[in-house]
Structure formats: structure tokens, C-alpha cells
PDB file of C-alpha atoms in Angstrom:
ATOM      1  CA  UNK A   1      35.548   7.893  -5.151  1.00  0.00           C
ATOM      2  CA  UNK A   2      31.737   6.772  -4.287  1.00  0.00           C
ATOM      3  CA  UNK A   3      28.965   9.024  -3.797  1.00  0.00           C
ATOM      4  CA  UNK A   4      25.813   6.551  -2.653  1.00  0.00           C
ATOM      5  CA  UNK A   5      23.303   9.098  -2.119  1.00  0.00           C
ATOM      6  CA  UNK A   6      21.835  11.154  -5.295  1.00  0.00           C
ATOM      7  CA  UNK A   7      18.339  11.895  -6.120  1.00  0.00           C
ATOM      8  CA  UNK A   8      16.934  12.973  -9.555  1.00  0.00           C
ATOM      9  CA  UNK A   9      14.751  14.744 -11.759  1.00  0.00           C
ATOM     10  CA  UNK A  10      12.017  12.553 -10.287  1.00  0.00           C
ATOM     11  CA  UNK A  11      12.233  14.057  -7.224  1.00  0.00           C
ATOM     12  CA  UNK A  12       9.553  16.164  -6.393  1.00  0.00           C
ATOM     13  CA  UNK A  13      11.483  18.658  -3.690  1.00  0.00           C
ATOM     14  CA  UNK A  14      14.567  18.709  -6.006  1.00  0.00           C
ATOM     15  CA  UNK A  15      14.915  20.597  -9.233  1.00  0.00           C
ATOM     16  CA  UNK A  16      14.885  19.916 -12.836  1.00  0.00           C
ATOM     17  CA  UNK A  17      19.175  18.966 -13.453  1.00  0.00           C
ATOM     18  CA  UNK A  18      18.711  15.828 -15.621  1.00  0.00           C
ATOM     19  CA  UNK A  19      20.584  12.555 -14.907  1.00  0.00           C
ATOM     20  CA  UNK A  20      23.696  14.237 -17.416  1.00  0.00           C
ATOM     21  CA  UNK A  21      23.709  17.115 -15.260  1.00  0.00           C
ATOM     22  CA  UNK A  22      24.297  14.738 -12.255  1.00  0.00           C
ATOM     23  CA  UNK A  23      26.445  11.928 -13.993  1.00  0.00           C
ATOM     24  CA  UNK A  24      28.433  14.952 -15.858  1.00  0.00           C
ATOM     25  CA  UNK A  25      29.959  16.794 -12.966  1.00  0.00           C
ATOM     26  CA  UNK A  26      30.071  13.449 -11.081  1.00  0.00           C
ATOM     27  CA  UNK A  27      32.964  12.883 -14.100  1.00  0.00           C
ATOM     28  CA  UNK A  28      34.042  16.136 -13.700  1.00  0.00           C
ATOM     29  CA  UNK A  29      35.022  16.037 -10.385  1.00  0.00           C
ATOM     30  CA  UNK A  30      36.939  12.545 -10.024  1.00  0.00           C
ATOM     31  CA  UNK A  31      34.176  10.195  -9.232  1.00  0.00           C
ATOM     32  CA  UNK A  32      34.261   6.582 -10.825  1.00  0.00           C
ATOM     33  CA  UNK A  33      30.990   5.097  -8.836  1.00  0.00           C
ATOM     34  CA  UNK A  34      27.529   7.003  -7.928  1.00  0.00           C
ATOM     35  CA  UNK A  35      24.161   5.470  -7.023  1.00  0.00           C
ATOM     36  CA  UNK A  36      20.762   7.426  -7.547  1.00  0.00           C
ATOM     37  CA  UNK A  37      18.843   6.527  -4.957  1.00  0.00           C
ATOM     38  CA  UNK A  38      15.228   8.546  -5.407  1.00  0.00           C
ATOM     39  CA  UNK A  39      12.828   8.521  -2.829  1.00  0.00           C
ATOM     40  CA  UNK A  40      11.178   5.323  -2.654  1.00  0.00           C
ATOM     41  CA  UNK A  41       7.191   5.481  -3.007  1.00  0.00           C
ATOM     42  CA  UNK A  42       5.585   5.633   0.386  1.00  0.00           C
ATOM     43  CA  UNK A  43       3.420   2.978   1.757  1.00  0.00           C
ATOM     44  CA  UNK A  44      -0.541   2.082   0.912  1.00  0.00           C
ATOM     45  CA  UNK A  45      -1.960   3.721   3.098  1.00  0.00           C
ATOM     46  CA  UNK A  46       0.181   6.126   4.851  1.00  0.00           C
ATOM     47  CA  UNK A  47      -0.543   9.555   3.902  1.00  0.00           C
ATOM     48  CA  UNK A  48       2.494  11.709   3.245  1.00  0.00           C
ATOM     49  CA  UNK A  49       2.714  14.222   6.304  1.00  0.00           C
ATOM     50  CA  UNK A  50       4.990  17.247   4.475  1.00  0.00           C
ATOM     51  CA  UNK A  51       3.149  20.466   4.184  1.00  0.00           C
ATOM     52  CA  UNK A  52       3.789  20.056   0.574  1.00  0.00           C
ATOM     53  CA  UNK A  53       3.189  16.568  -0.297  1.00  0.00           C
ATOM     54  CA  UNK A  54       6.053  16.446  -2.174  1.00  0.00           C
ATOM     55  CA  UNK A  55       8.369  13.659   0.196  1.00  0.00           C
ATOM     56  CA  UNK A  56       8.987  10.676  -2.495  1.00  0.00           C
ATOM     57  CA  UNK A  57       8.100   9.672  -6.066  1.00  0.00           C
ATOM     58  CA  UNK A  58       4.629   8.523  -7.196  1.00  0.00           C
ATOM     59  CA  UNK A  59       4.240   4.669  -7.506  1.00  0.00           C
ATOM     60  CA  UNK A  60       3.172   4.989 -11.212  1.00  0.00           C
ATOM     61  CA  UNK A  61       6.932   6.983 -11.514  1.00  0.00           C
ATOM     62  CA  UNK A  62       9.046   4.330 -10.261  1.00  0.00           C
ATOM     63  CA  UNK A  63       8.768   1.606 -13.356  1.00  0.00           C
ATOM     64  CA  UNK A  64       9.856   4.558 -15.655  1.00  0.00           C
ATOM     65  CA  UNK A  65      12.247   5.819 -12.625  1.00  0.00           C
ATOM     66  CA  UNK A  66      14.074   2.570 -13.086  1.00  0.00           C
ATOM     67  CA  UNK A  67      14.126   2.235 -16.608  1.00  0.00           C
ATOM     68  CA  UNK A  68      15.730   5.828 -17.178  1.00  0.00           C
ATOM     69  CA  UNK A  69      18.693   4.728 -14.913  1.00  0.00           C
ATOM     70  CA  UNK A  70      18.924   1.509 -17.202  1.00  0.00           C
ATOM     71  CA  UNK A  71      19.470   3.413 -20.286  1.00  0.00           C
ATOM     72  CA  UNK A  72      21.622   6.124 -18.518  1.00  0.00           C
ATOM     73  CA  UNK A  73      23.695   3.197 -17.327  1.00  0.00           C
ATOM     74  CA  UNK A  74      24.491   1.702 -20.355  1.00  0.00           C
ATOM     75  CA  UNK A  75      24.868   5.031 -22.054  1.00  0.00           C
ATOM     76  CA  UNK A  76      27.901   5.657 -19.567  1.00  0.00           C
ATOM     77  CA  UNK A  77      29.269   2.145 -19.291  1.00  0.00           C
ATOM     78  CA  UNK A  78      32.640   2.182 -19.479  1.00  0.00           C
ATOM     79  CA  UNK A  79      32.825   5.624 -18.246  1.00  0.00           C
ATOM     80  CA  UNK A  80      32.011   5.680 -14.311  1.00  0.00           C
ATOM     81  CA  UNK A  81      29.570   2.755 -12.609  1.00  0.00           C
ATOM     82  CA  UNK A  82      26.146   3.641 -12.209  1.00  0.00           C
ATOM     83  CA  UNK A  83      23.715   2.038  -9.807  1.00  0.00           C
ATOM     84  CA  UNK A  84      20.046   1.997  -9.758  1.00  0.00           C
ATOM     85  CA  UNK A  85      18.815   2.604  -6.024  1.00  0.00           C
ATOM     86  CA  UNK A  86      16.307   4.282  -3.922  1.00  0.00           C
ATOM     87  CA  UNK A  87      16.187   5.909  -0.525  1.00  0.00           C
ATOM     88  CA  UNK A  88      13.137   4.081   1.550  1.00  0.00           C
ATOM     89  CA  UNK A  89      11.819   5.767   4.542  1.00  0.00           C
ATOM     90  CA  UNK A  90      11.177   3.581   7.467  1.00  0.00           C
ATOM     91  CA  UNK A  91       7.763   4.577   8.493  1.00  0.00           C
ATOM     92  CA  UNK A  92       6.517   3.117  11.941  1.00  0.00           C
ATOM     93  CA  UNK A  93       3.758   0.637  11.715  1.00  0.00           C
ATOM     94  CA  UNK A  94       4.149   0.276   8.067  1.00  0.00           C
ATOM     95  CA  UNK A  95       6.323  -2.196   7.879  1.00  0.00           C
ATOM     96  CA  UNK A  96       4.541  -4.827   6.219  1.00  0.00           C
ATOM     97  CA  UNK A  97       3.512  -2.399   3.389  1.00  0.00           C
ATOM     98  CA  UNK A  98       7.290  -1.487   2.606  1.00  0.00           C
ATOM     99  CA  UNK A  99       8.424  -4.877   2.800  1.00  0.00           C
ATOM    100  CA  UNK A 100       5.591  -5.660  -0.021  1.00  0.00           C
ATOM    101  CA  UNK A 101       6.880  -2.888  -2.304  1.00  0.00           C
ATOM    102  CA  UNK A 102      10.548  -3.930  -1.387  1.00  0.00           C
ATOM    103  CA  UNK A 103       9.749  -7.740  -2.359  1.00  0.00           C
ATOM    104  CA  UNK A 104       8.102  -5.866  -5.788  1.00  0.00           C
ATOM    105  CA  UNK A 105      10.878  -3.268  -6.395  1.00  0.00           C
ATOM    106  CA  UNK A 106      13.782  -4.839  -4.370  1.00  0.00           C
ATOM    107  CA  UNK A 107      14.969  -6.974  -7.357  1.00  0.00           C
ATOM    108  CA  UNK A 108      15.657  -4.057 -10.046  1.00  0.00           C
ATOM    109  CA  UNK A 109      17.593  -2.189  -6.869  1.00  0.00           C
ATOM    110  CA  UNK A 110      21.473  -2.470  -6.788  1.00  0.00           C
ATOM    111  CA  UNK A 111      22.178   0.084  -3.523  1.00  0.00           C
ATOM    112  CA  UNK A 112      19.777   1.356  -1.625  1.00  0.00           C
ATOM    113  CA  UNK A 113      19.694   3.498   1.696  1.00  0.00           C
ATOM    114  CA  UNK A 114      17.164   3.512   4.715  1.00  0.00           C
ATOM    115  CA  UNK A 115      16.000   6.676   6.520  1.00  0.00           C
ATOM    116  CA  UNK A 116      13.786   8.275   8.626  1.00  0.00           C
ATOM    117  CA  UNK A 117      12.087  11.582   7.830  1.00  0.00           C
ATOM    118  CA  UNK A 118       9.270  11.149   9.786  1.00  0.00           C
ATOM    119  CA  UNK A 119       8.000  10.048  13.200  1.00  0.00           C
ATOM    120  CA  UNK A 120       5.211   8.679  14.541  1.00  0.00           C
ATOM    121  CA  UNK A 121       3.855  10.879  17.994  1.00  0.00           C
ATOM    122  CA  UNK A 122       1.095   8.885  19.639  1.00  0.00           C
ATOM    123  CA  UNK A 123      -1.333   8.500  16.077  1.00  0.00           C
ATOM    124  CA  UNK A 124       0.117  10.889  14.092  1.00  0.00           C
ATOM    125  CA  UNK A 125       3.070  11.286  11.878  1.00  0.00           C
ATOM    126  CA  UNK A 126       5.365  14.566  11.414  1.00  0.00           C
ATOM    127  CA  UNK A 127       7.913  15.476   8.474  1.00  0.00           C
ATOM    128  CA  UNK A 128      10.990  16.610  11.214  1.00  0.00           C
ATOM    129  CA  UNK A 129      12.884  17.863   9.100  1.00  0.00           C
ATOM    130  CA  UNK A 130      10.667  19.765   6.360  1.00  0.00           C
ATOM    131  CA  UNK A 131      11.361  23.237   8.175  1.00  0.00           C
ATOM    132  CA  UNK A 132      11.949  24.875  11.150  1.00  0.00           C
ATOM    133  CA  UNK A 133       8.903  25.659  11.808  1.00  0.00           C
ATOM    134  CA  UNK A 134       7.949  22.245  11.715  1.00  0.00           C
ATOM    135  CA  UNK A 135      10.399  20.853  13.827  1.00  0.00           C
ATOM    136  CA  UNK A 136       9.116  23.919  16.516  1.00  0.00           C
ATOM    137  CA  UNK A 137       5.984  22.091  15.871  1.00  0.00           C
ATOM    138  CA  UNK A 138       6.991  18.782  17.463  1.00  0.00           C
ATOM    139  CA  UNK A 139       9.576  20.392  19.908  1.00  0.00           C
ATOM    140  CA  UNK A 140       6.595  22.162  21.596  1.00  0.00           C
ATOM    141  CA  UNK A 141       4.379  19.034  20.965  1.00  0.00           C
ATOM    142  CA  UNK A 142       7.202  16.872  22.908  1.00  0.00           C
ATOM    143  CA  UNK A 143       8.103  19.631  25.644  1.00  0.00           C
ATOM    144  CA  UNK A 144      11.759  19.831  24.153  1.00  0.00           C
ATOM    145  CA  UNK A 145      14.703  19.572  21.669  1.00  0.00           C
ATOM    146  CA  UNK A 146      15.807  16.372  23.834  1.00  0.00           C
ATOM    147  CA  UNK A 147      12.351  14.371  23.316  1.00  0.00           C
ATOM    148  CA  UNK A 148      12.759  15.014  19.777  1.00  0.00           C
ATOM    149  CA  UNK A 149      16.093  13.453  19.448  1.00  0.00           C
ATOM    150  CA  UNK A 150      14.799  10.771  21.398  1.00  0.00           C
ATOM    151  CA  UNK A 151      12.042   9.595  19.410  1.00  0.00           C
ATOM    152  CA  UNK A 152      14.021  10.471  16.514  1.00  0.00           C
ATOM    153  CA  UNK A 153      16.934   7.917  17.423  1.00  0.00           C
ATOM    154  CA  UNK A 154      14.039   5.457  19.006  1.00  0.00           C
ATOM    155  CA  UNK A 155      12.635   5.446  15.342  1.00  0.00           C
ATOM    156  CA  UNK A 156      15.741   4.818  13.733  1.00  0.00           C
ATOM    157  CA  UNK A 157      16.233   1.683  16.652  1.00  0.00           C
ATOM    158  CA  UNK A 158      13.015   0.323  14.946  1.00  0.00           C
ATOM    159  CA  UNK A 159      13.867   0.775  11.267  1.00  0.00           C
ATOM    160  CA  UNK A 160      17.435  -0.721  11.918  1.00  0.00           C
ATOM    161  CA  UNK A 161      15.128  -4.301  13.716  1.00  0.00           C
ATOM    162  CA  UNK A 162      12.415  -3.965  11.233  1.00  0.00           C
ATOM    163  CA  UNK A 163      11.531  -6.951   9.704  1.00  0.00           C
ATOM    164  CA  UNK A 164      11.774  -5.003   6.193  1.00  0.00           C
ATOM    165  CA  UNK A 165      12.641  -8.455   4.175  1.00  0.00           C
ATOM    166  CA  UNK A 166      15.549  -9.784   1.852  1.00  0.00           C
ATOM    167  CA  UNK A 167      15.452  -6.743   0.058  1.00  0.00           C
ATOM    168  CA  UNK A 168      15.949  -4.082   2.994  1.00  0.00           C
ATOM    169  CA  UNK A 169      18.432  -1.575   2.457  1.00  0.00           C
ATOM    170  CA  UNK A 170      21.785  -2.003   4.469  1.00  0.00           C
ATOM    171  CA  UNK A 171      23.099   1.659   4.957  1.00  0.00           C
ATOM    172  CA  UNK A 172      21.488   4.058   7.204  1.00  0.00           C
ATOM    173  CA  UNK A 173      20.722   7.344   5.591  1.00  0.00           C
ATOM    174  CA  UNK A 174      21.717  10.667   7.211  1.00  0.00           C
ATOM    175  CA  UNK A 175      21.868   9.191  10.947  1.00  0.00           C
ATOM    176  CA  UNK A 176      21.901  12.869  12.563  1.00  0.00           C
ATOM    177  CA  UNK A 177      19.141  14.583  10.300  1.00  0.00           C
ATOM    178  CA  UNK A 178      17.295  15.283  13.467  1.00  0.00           C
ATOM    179  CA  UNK A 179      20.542  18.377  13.618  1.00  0.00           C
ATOM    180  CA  UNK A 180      18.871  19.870  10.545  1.00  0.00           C
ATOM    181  CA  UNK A 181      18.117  22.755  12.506  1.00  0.00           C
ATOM    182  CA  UNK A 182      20.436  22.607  15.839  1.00  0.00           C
ATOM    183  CA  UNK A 183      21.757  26.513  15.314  1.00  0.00           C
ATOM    184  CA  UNK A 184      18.260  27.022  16.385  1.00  0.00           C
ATOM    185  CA  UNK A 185      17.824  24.515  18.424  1.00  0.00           C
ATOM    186  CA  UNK A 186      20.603  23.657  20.129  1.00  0.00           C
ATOM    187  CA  UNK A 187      21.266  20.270  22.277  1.00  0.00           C
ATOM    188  CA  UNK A 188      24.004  18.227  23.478  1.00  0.00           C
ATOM    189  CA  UNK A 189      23.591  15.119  22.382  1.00  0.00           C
ATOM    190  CA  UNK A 190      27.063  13.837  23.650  1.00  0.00           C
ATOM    191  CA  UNK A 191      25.241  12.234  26.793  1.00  0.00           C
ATOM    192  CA  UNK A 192      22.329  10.755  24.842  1.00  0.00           C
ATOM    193  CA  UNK A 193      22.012   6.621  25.819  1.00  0.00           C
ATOM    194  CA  UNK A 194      19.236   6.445  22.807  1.00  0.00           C
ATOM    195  CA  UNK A 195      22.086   7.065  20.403  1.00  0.00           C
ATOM    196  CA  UNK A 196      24.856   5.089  22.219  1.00  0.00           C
ATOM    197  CA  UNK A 197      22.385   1.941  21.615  1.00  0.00           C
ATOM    198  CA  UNK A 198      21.598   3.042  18.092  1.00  0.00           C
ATOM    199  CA  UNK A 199      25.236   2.576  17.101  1.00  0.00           C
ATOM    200  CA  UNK A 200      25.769  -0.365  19.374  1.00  0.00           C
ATOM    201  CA  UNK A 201      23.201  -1.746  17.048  1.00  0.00           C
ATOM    202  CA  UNK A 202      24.063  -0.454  13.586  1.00  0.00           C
ATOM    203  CA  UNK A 203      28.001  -2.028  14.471  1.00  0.00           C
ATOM    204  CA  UNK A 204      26.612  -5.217  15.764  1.00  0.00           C
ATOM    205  CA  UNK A 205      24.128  -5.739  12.695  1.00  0.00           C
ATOM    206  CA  UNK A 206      27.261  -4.842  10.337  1.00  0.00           C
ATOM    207  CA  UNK A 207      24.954  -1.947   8.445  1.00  0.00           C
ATOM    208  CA  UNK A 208      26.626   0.574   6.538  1.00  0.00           C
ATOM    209  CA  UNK A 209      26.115   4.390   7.252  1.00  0.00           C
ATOM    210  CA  UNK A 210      25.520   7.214   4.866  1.00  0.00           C
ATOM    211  CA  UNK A 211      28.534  10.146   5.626  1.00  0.00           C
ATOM    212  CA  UNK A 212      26.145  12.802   4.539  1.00  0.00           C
ATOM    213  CA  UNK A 213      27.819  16.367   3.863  1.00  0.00           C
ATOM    214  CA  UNK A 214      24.121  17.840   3.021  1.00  0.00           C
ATOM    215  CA  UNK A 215      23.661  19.578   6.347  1.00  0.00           C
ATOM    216  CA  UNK A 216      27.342  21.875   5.595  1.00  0.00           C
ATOM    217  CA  UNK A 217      24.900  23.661   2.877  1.00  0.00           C
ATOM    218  CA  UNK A 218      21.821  24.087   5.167  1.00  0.00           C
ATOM    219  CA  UNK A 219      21.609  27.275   7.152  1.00  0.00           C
ATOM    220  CA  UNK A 220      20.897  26.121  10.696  1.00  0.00           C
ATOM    221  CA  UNK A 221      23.248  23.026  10.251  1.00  0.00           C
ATOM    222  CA  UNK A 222      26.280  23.608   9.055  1.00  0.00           C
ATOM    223  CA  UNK A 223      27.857  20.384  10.036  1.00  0.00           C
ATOM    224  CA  UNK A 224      27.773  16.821   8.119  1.00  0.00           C
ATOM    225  CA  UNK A 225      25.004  14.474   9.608  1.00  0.00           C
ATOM    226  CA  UNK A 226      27.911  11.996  11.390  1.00  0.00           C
ATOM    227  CA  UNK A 227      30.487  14.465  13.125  1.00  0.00           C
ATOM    228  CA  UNK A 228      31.395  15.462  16.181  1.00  0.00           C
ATOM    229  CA  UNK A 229      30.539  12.531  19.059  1.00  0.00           C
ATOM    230  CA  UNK A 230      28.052  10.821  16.797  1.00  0.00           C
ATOM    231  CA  UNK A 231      31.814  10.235  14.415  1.00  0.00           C
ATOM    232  CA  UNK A 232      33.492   9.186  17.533  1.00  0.00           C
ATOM    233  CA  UNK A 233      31.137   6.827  18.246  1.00  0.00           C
ATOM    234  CA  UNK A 234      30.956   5.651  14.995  1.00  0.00           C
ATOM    235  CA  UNK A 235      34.776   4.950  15.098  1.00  0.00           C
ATOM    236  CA  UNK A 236      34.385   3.021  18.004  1.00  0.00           C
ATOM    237  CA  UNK A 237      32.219   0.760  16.207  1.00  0.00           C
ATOM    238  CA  UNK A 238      33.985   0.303  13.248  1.00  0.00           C
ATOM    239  CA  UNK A 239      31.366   0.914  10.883  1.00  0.00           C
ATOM    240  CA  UNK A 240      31.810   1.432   7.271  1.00  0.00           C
ATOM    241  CA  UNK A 241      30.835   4.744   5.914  1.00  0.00           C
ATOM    242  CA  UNK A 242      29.756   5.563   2.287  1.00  0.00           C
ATOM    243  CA  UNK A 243      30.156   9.053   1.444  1.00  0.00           C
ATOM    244  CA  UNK A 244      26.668  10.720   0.359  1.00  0.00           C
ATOM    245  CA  UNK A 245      25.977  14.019  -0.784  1.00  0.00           C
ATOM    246  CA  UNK A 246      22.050  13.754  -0.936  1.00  0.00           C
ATOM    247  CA  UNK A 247      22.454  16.014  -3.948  1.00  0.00           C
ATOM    248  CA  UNK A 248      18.896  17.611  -5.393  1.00  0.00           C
ATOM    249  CA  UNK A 249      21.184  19.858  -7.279  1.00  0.00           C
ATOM    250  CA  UNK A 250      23.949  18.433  -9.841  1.00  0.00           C
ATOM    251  CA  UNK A 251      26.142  21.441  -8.033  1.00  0.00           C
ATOM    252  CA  UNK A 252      25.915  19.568  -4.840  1.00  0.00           C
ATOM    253  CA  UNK A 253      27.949  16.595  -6.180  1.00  0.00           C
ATOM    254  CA  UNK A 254      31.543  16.718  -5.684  1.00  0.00           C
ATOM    255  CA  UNK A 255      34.434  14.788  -4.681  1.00  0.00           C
ATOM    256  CA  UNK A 256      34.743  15.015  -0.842  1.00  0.00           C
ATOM    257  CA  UNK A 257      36.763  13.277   1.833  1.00  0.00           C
ATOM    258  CA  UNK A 258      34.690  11.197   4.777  1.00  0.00           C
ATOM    259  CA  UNK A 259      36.568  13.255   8.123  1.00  0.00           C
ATOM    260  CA  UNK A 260      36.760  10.877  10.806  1.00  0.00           C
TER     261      UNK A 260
END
């Protein structure tokens, strides 16, 4: 009856529904608890790799960001439980300068998710999953699909042990984006170690997951970001999921069942 994983107006990839749009259907459709959880701002001095600029909030956004889910809250009190969150992308060798905007933000955050969107290839960074023609970018860069999950999952490794402070999120957003675009690039990833050891790791550090269902509405998806072995694996572990719709779109929101 959760969804933990909703961005807003403020987004700058997402469209122009306004929090009622969102908190509306999220009523509509049986929901008693939802979290917005925008894109956190990136860190000084990383330079935002999308083609389009566009992967998080401004830093001069986020004070108003958080007082506009303040007044929605109380607005709706009484009526379904709103939480004021963001989604922080882990970004390698920034760690210090997300835990300093964590320790500034962290305290006006009530659930928050962390994910990685981009990767770090020798000095460089790449958006993986902007397009497909930016994920054929790194594929070729890497020599193949494989390397990509691997650094993908390797990332994720770090972000889980990052040192991210008192104020790091505790669920794991969308732990399969890397299968944004598997119709066209296909890979079994049933025999990958990388991913066996991310899970051992996300069980044994008791870290929540995000059950994403965004990928079923992407074309060269078509599958929710933990299915298939990555579920089983995740049943082995016993770790909590928290259903997430990653909704840009108020349409996206609905009331849907976690299948594992």
C-alpha cells in the first residue's frame, strides 16, 4: 500500500503533473503511504554526464523542493502519509561531496533511495541508461554487454560500502537498471558472481531494495528491475522490498503487487 519511489514537477526529465496530480491518483488507486523522492542535486564538482543535462534538481531548487512537500503534507494529513525524500546517485569518487550535502539536506529527509545512473570508465563518467544509443556507447567502449553489467554491479558494490554518513539512504534504487535496454542487448546475467556478491552484501548490510515496475513501460525492457534470477536471489537473502514505481508521470502511479 507503499509506493517509495516518485519524482515531481521538479524534475527536469519528467513532466509538468503537479504534486495533486501525483498524490490524487495515489488516493485513487488504494494507496495510504507514498514518498517523493526527486533527484538529489549532484555533487560540487561533478559535471552531469546526460546528453541533456537534465539528471537531478538544481541546488538552489531543493530548499523550495522541500518546502512544497511540507505544505502538500499537511494539506493531505489525515488523508494518506506523505514523505519528503530524494533519490541520491552514488557517484564514484564523490563521496565526500554527497556526504556534505547529505549532512546539509539529510535532516529535512524522511525516506530516501540510493542509485546509480552513472559510471565511472577509467576518468570519465557515462549516463547508462539515458538511451540506447548511449549504452551502445559504453558497450563498444567496454568490448561488451557483460563488462557493462560488471562495472555496473561493481559500482553499485561501492555505493552500498560508501562511507556516505548518518544520513545515507538505506534502499537501493532500481538494482537491475543496467536491463534498461536488454531486448537490444541481450545477456544472461544468471551466472554473473558481481551480482551474487552485490546481494550477499545488500542482505548482510540489512538495506532495503526498491521493487521498481518502471522498466514494464520502457520499450526494450519490459520486465521490473528485480525479476527473474536477480528476484530469486533476492529471496534467498531475505531482503525487504519497497514497491517503487519511479513515476515522472502521475499515470504511472498505481497500486501494484511486489511478484516474488
Amino acid at each position: 500500500m507503499k509506493d517509495g519511489h516518485i519524482h515531481t514537477p521538479y524534475c527536469p526529465h519528467g513532466t509538468d503533473d503537479s504534486f495533486e496530480d501525483y498524490i490524487e491518483r495515489a488516493i485513487e488507486v488504494g494507496l495510504n503511504e507514498i514518498s517523493f523522492t526527486e533527484h538529489f542535486p549532484l555533487p560540487d564538482g561533478f559535471k552531469d554526464p546526460a546528453p541533456d543535462n537534465d539528471s537531478s534538481i538544481k541546488l538552489e531548487q531543493m530548499e523550495s523542493y522541500i518546502n512544497d512537500v511540507k505544505k502538500i503534507k499537511y494539506n493531505y494529513k489525515g488523508k494518506i502519509k506523505i514523505n519528503v525524500g530524494a533519490e541520491v546517485d552514488y557517484i564514484e569518487g564523490f563521496e565526500q561531496e554527497i556526504k556534505n550535502r547529505l549532512n546539509q539536506y539529510g535532516p529535512y529527509l524522511e525516506d530516501s533511495i540510493l542509485s546509480v545512473h552513472m559510471i565511472k570508465i577509467e576518468d570519465k563518467y557515462y549516463c547508462m541508461d539515458f538511451s540506447s544509443e548511449e549504452f551502445e556507447k559504453v558497450v563498444n567502449l567496454l568490448g561488451s554487454v557483460e563488462a557493462v553489467y560488471n562495472i555496473y554491479y561493481d559500482t553499485l558494490i561501492k555505493a552500498v560500502n560508501a562511507d556516505l554518513g548518518k544520513y545515507k539512504p538505506k534502499r537501493i534504487g532500481h538494482l537491475n537498471l543496467v536491463r534498461k535496454y536488454n531486448k537490444k542487448f541481450p545477456y544472461d546475467y544468471s551466472t554473473n558472481e558481481k551480482l551474487k556478491e552485490l546481494v550477499k552484501l545488500i542482505g548482510e548490510k540489512k538495506y532495503e531494495l526498491d521493487y521498481n515496475v518502471a522498466g514494464l513501460f520502457k520499450e526494450d525492457c519490459g520486465e521490473t528491475y528485480i525479476s527473474g534470477y536477480l528476484a530469486e536471489l533476492v529471496k534467498q537473502h531475505n531482503i525487504k522490498l519497497v514497491l517503487g514505481s519511479d513515476s515522472h508521470s502521475a499515470k504511472y502511479i498505481d497500486n501494484y503487487e511486489i511478484n516474488i
